[in-house]
mmCIF file of C-alpha atoms in Angstrom:
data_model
loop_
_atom_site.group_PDB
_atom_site.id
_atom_site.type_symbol
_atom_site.label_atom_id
_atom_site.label_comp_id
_atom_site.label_asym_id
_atom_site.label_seq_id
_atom_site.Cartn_x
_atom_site.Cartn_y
_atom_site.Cartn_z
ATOM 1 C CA UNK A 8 -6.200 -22.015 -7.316
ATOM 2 C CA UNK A 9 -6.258 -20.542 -10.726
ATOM 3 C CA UNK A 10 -5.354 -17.248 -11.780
ATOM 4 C CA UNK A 11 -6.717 -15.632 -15.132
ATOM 5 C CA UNK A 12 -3.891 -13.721 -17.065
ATOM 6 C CA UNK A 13 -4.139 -10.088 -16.303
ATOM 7 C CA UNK A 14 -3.228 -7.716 -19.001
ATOM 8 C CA UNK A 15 -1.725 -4.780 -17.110
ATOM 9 C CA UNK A 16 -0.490 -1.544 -18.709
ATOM 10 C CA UNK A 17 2.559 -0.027 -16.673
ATOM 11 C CA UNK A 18 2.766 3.641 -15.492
ATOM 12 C CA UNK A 19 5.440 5.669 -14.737
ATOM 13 C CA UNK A 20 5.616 5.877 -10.771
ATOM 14 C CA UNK A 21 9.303 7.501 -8.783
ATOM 15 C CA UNK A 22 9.209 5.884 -5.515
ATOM 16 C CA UNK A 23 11.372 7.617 -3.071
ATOM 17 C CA UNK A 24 11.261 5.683 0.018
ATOM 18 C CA UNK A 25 11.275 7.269 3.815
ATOM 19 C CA UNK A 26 12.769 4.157 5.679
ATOM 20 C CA UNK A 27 14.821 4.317 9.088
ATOM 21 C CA UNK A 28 16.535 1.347 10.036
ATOM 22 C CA UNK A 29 18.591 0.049 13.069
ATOM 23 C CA UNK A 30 22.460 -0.020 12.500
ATOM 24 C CA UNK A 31 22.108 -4.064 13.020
ATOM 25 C CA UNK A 32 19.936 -6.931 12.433
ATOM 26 C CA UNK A 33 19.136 -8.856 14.960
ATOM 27 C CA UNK A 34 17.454 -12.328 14.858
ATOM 28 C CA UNK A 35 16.936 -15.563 16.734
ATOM 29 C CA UNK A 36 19.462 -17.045 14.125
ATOM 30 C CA UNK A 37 22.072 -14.187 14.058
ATOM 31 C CA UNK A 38 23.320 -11.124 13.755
ATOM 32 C CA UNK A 39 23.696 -8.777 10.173
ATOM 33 C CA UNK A 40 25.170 -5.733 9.802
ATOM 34 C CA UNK A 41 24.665 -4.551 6.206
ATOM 35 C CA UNK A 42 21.881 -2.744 6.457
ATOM 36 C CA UNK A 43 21.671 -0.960 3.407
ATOM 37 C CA UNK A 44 20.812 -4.019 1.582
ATOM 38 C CA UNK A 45 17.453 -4.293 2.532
ATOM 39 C CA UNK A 46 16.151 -1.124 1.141
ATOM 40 C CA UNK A 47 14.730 -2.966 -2.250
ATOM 41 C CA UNK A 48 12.863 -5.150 0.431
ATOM 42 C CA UNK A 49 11.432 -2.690 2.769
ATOM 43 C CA UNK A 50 10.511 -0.040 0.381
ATOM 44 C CA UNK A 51 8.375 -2.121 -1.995
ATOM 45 C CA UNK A 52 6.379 -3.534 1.231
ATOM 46 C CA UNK A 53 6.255 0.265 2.721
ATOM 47 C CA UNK A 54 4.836 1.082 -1.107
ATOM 48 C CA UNK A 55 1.800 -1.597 -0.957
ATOM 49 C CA UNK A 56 1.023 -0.228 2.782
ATOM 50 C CA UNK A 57 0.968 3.208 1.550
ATOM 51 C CA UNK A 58 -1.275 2.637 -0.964
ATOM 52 C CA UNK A 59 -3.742 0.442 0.533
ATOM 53 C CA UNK A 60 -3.975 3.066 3.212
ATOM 54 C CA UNK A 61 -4.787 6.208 0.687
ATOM 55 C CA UNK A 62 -7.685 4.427 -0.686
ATOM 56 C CA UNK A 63 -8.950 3.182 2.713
ATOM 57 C CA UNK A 64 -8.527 6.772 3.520
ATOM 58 C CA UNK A 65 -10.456 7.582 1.073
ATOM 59 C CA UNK A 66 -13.152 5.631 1.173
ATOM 60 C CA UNK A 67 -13.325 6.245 5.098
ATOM 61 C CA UNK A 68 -13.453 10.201 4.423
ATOM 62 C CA UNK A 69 -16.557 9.211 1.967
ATOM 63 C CA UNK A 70 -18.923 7.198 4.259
ATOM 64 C CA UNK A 71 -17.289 7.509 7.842
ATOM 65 C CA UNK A 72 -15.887 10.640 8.359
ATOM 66 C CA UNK A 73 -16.399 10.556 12.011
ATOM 67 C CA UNK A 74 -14.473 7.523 12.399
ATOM 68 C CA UNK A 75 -11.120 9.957 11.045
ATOM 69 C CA UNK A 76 -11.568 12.421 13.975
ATOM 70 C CA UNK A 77 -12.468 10.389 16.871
ATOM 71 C CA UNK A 78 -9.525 10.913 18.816
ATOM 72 C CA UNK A 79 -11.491 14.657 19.034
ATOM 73 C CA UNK A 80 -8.172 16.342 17.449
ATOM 74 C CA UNK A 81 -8.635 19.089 15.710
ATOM 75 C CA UNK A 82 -7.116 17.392 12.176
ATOM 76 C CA UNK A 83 -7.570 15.846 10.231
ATOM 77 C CA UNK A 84 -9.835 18.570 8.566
ATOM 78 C CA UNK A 85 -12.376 17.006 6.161
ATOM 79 C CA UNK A 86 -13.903 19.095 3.348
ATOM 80 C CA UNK A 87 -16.304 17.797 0.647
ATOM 81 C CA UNK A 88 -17.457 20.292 -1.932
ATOM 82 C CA UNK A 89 -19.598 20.421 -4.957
ATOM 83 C CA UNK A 90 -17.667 20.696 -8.181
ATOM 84 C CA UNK A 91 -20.205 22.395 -9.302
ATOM 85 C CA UNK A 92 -22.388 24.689 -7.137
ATOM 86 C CA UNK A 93 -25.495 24.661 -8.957
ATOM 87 C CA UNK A 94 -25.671 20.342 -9.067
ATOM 88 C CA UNK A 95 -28.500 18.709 -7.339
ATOM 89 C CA UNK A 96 -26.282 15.877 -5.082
ATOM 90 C CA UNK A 97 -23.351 15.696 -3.617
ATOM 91 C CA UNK A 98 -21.338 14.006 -6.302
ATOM 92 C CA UNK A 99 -19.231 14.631 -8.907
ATOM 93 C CA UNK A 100 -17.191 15.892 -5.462
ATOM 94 C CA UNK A 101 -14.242 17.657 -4.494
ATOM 95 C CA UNK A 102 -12.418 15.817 -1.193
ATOM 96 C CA UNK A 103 -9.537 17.200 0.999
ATOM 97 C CA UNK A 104 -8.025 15.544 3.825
ATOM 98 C CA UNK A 105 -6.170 17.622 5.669
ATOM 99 C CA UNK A 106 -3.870 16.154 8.615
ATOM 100 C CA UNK A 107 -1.974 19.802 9.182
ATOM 101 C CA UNK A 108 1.444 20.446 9.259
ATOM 102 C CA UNK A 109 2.963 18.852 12.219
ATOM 103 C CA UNK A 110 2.680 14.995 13.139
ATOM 104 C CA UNK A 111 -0.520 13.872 15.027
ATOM 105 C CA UNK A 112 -1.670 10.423 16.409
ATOM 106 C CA UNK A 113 -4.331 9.483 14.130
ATOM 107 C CA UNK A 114 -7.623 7.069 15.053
ATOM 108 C CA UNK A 115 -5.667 4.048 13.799
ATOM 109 C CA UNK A 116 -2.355 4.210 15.474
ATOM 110 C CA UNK A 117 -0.891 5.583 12.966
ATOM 111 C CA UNK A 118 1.383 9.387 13.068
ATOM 112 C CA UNK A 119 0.361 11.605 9.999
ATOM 113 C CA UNK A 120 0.812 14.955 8.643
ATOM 114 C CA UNK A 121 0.301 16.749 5.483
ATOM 115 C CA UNK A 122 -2.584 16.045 2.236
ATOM 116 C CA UNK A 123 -4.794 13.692 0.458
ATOM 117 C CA UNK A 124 -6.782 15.515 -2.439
ATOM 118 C CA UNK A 125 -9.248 13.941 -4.583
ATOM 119 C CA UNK A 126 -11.736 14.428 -7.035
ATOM 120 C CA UNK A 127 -14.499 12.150 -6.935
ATOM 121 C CA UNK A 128 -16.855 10.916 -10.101
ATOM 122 C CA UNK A 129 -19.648 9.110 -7.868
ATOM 123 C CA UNK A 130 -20.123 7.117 -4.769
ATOM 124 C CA UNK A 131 -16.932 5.057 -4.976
ATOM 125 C CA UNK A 132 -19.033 2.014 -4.586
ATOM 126 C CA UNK A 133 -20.959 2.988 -7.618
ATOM 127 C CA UNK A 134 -19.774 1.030 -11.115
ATOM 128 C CA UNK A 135 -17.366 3.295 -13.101
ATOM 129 C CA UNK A 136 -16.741 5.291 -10.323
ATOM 130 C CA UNK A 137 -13.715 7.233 -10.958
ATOM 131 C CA UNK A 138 -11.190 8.757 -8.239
ATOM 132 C CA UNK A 139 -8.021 10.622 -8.705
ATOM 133 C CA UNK A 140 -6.311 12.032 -5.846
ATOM 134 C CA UNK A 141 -2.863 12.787 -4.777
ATOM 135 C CA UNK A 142 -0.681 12.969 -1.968
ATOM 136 C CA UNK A 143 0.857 16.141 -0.880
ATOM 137 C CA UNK A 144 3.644 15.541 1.575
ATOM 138 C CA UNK A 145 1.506 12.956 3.125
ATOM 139 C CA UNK A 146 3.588 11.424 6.503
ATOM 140 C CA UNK A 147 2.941 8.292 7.684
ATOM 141 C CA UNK A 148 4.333 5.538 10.268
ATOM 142 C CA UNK A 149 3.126 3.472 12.942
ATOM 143 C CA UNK A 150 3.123 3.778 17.058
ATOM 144 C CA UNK A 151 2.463 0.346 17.468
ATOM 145 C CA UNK A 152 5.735 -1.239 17.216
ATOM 146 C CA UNK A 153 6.534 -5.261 17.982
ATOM 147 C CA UNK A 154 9.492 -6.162 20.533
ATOM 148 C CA UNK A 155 10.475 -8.741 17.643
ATOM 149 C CA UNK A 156 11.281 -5.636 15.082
ATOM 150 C CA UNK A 157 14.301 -5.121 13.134
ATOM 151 C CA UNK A 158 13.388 -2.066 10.858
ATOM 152 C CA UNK A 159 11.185 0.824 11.640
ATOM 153 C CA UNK A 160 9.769 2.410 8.214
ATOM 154 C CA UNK A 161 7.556 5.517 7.645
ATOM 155 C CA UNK A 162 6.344 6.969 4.166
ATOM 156 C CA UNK A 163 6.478 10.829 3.182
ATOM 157 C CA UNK A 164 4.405 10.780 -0.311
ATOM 158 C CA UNK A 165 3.768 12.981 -2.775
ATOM 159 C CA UNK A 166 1.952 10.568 -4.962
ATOM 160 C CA UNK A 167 -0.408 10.206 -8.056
ATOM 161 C CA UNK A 168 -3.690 7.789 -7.526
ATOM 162 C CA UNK A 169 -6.364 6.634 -9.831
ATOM 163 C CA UNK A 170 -8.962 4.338 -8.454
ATOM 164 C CA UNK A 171 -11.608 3.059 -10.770
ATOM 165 C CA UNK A 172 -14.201 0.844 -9.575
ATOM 166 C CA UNK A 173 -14.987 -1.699 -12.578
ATOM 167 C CA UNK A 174 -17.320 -3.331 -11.078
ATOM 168 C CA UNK A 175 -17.841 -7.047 -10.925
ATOM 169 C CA UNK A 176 -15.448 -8.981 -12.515
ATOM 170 C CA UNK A 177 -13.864 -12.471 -12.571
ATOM 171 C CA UNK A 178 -10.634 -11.700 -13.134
ATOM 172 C CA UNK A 179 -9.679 -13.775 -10.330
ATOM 173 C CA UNK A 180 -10.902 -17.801 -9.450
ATOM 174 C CA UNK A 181 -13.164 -17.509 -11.892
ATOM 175 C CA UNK A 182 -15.839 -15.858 -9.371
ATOM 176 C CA UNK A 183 -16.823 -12.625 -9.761
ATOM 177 C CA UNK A 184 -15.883 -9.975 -7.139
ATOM 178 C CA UNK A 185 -16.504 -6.093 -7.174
ATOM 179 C CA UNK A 186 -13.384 -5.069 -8.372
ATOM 180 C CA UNK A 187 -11.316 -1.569 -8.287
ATOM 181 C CA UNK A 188 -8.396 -1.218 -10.885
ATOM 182 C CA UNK A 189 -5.686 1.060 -9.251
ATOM 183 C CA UNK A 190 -2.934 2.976 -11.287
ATOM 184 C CA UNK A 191 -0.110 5.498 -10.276
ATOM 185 C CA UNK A 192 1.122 8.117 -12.282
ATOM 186 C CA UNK A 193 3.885 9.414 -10.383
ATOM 187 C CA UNK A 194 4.886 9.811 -6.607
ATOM 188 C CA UNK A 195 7.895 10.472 -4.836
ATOM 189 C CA UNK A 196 8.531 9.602 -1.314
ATOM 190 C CA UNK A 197 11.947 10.626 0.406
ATOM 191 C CA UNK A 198 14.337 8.764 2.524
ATOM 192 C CA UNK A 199 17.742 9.237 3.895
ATOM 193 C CA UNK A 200 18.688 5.617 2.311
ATOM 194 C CA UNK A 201 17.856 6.088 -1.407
ATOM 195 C CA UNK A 202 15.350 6.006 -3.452
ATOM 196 C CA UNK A 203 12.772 3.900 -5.224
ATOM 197 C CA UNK A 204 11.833 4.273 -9.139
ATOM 198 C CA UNK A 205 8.241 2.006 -9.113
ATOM 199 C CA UNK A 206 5.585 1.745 -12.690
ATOM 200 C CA UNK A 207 2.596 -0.230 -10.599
ATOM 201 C CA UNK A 208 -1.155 -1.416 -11.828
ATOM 202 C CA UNK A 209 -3.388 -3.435 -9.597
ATOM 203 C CA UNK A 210 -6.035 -4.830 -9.002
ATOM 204 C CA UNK A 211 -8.521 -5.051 -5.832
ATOM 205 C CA UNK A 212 -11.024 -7.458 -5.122
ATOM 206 C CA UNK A 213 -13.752 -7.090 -2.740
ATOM 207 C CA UNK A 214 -13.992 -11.058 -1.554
ATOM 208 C CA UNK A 215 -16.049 -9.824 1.421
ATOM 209 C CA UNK A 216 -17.989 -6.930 3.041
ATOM 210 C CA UNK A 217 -18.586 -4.970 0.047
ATOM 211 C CA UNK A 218 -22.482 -4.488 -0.012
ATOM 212 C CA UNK A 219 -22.728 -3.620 3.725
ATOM 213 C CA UNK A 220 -21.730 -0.322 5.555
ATOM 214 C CA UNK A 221 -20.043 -1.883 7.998
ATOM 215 C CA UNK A 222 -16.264 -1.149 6.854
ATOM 216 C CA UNK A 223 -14.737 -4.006 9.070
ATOM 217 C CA UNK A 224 -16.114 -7.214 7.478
ATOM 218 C CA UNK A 225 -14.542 -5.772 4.216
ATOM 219 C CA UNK A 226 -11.337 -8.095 3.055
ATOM 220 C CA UNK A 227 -9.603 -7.419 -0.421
ATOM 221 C CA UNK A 228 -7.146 -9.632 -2.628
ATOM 222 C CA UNK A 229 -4.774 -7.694 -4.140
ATOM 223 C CA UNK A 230 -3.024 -8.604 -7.935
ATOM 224 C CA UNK A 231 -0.486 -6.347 -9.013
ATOM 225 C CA UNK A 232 2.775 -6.496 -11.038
ATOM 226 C CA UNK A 233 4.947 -3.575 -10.706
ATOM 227 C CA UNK A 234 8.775 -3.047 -11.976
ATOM 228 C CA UNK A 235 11.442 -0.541 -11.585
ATOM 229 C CA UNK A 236 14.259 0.930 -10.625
ATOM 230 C CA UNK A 237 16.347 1.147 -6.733
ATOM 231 C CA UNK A 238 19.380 2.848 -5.561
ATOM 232 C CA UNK A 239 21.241 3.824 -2.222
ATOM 233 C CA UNK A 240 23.115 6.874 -1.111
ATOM 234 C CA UNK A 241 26.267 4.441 -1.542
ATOM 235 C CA UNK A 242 25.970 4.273 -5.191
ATOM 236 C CA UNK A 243 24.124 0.763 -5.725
ATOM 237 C CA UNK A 244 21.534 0.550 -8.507
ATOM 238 C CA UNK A 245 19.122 -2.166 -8.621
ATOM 239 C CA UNK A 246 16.763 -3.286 -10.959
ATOM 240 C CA UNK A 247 13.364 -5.114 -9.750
ATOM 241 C CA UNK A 248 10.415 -6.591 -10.507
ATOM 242 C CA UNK A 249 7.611 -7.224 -8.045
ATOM 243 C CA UNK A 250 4.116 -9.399 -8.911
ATOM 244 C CA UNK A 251 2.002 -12.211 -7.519
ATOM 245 C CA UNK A 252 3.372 -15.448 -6.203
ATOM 246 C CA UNK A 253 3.268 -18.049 -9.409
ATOM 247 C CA UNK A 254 2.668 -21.570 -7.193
ATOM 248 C CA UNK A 255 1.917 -22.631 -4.017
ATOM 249 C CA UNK A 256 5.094 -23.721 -3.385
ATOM 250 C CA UNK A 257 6.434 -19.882 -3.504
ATOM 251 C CA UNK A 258 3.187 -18.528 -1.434
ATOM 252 C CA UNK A 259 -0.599 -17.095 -2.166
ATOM 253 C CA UNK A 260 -1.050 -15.479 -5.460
ATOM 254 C CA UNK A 261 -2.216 -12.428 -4.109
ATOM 255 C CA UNK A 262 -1.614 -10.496 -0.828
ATOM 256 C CA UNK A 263 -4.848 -9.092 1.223
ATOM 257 C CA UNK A 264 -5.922 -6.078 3.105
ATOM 258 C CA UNK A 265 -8.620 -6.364 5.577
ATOM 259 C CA UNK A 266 -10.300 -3.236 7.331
ATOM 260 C CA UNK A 267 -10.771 -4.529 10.780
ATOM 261 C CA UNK A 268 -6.685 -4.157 10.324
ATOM 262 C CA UNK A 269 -4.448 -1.489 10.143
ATOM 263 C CA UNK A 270 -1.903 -2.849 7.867
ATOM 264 C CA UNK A 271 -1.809 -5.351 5.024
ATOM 265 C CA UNK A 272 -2.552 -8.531 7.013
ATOM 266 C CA UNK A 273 -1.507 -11.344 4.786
ATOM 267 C CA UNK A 274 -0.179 -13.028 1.399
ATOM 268 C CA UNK A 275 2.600 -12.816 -1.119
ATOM 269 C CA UNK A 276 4.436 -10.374 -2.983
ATOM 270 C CA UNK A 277 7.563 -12.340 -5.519
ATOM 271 C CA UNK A 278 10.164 -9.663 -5.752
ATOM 272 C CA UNK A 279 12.855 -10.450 -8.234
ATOM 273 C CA UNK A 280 16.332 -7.692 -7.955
ATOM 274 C CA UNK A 281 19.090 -7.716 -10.094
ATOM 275 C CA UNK A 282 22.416 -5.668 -8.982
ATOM 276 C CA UNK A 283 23.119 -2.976 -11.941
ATOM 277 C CA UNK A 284 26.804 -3.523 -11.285
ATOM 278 C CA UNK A 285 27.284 -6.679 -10.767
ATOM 279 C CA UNK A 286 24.393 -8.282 -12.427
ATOM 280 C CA UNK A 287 23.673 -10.764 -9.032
ATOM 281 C CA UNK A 288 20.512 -11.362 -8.815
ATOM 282 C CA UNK A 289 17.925 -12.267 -5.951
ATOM 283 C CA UNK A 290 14.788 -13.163 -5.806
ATOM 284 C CA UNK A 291 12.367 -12.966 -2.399
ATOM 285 C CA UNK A 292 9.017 -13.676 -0.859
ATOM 286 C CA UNK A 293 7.588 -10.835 1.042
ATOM 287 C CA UNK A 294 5.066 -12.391 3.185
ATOM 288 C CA UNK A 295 2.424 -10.482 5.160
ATOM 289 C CA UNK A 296 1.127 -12.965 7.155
ATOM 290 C CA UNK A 297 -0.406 -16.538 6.408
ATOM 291 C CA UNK A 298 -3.687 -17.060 4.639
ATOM 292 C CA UNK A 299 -5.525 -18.219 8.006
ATOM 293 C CA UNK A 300 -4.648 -15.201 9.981
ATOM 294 C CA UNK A 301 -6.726 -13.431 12.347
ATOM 295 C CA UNK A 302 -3.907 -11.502 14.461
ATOM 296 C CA UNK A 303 -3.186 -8.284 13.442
ATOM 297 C CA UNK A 304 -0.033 -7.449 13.279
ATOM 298 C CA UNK A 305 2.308 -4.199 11.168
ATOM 299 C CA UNK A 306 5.017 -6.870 10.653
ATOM 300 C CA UNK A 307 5.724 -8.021 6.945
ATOM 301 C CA UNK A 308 8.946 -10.234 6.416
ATOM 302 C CA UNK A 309 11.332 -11.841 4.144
ATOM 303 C CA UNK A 310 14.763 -14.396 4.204
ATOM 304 C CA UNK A 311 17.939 -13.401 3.660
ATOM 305 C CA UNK A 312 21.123 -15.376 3.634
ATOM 306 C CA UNK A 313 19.131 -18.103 5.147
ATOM 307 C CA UNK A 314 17.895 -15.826 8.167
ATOM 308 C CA UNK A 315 13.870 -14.216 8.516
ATOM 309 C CA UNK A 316 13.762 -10.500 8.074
ATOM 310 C CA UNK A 317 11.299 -9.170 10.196
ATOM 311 C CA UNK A 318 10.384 -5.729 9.227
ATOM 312 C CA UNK A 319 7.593 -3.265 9.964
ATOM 313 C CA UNK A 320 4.776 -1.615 7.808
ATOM 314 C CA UNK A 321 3.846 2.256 7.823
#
């Protein structure tokens, strides 16, 4: 499979990563106890989940808003207004999703509280289409947890989004896909571990499910390259790099979120660290699940030290 070189330009993104974690590791294969060096790991993978989900968010707000509130909860509160009163449709629009102040169990499984503003140029299917929104103290984390879990992660964002819908494009395989282009400005998401400093652009591709309004059948590839900064509340510093698997032999060169999901179902990220300090460096797969998969699962993982890291997605 052959990818066309993508030319991205980076933004500046601060990452601040919300991830609880047991005191111990425990696998089939044995038994680690340094937590704290997994954080590079987990937050990057918690980063792709969260924003997959804004967009699908969204998108869902757009077209499906009943779908948000059919667990008949009062939130999340859904308003779409004109930007301008006196315009004859709906769009260019203003778009608020409000999930309140204290955590709720959302339609997907999912806890949330807080924000997700946007201002919308056209239907977001529409060619040129151009959304910005941000994240205002936006919680999330999953109730659906696997007996085989090591780490537990949620996501409080306060985050920067542009989502611009280029339309199609064979930037990919040489076969042209309807494509969104997705850049963050800034975002910061908290944690009790350390923090995350992340400059992002991707790309989405719409291989399925894109001209119907049925939102399940839709299944995306993702190609991104991010880089940045990481550090812990013990005083290590990383620096890392994150992108597309290169060859086969490393994994698929692209990871993929599907709708009839509720997390990022399968694929690749390469993540390369290097310790500021003592210049070590590592590099990992983070796999979300193999190509052929139709289980869904919130589990993403990763080896370390010769053992599988099983953790969990938002």
């Amino acid at each position: 499979m052959k990818i066309k070189p993508i030319h991205l330009t980076l933004l500046s993104i601060v990452f601040f990563f919300s991830c609880t974690e047991e005191d111990s590791i425990n696998n089939s294969t044995g038994t680690f106890s340094s937590k704290d060096s997994f954080i590079i790991e987990q937050g990057v993978a918690s980063a792709e989940m969260a924003i997959s989900n804004v967009a699908h968010l969204i998108q869902l707000a757009l077209d499906e808003k009943d779908m948000l509130n059919n667990n008949n909860s009062t939130y999340p509160i859904i308003t779409k207004e004109k930007q301008d009163p006196l315009q004859s449709g709906e769009y260019p629009m203003n778009l608020v999703i409000d999930f309140g102040t204290d955590t709720m169990v959302c339609f997907d499984h999912k806890l949330r509280k807080g924000k997700i503003i946007a201002t919308v140029s056209s239907n977001w299917k529409d060619s040129l289409s151009i959304i910005d929104a941000q994240t205002e103290d936006y919680y999330m984390s999953t109730i659906i947890l696997s007996d085989t879990l090591n780490f537990k992660t949620e996501c409080n964002s306060n985050m920067k989004i542009t989502i611009k819908n280029e339309g199609l494009t064979n930037r990919y395989d040489n076969t042209y896909y309807p494509t969104q282009r997705i850049t963050i400005d800034s975002a910061q998401i908290e944690t009790t571990l350390g923090n995350v400093l992340l400059s992002t652009t991707r790309y989405v591709f719409y291989k399925e499910g894109f001209t119907t309004s049925t939102f399940e059948d839709d299944k995306t590839l993702n190609i991104l390259y991010s880089n940045g900064e990481a550090a812990d509340k013990k005083g290590n510093n990383w620096i890392f790099s994150a992108k597309n698997s290169e060859s086969i032999n490393e994994g698929l060169p692209y990871f993929a979120f599907n709708r009839g999901c509720n997390w990022l179902i399968s694929g690749d990220i390469k993540l390369k660290t290097t310790n500021v300090k003592t210049q070590l460096e590592r590099i990992n797969i983070i796999n979300f699940g193999n190509s052929d998969q139709t289980s869904c699962d919130n589990l993403a993982s990763y080896s370390y030290n010769g053992l599988s890291i099983v953790i969990s997605l938002p």
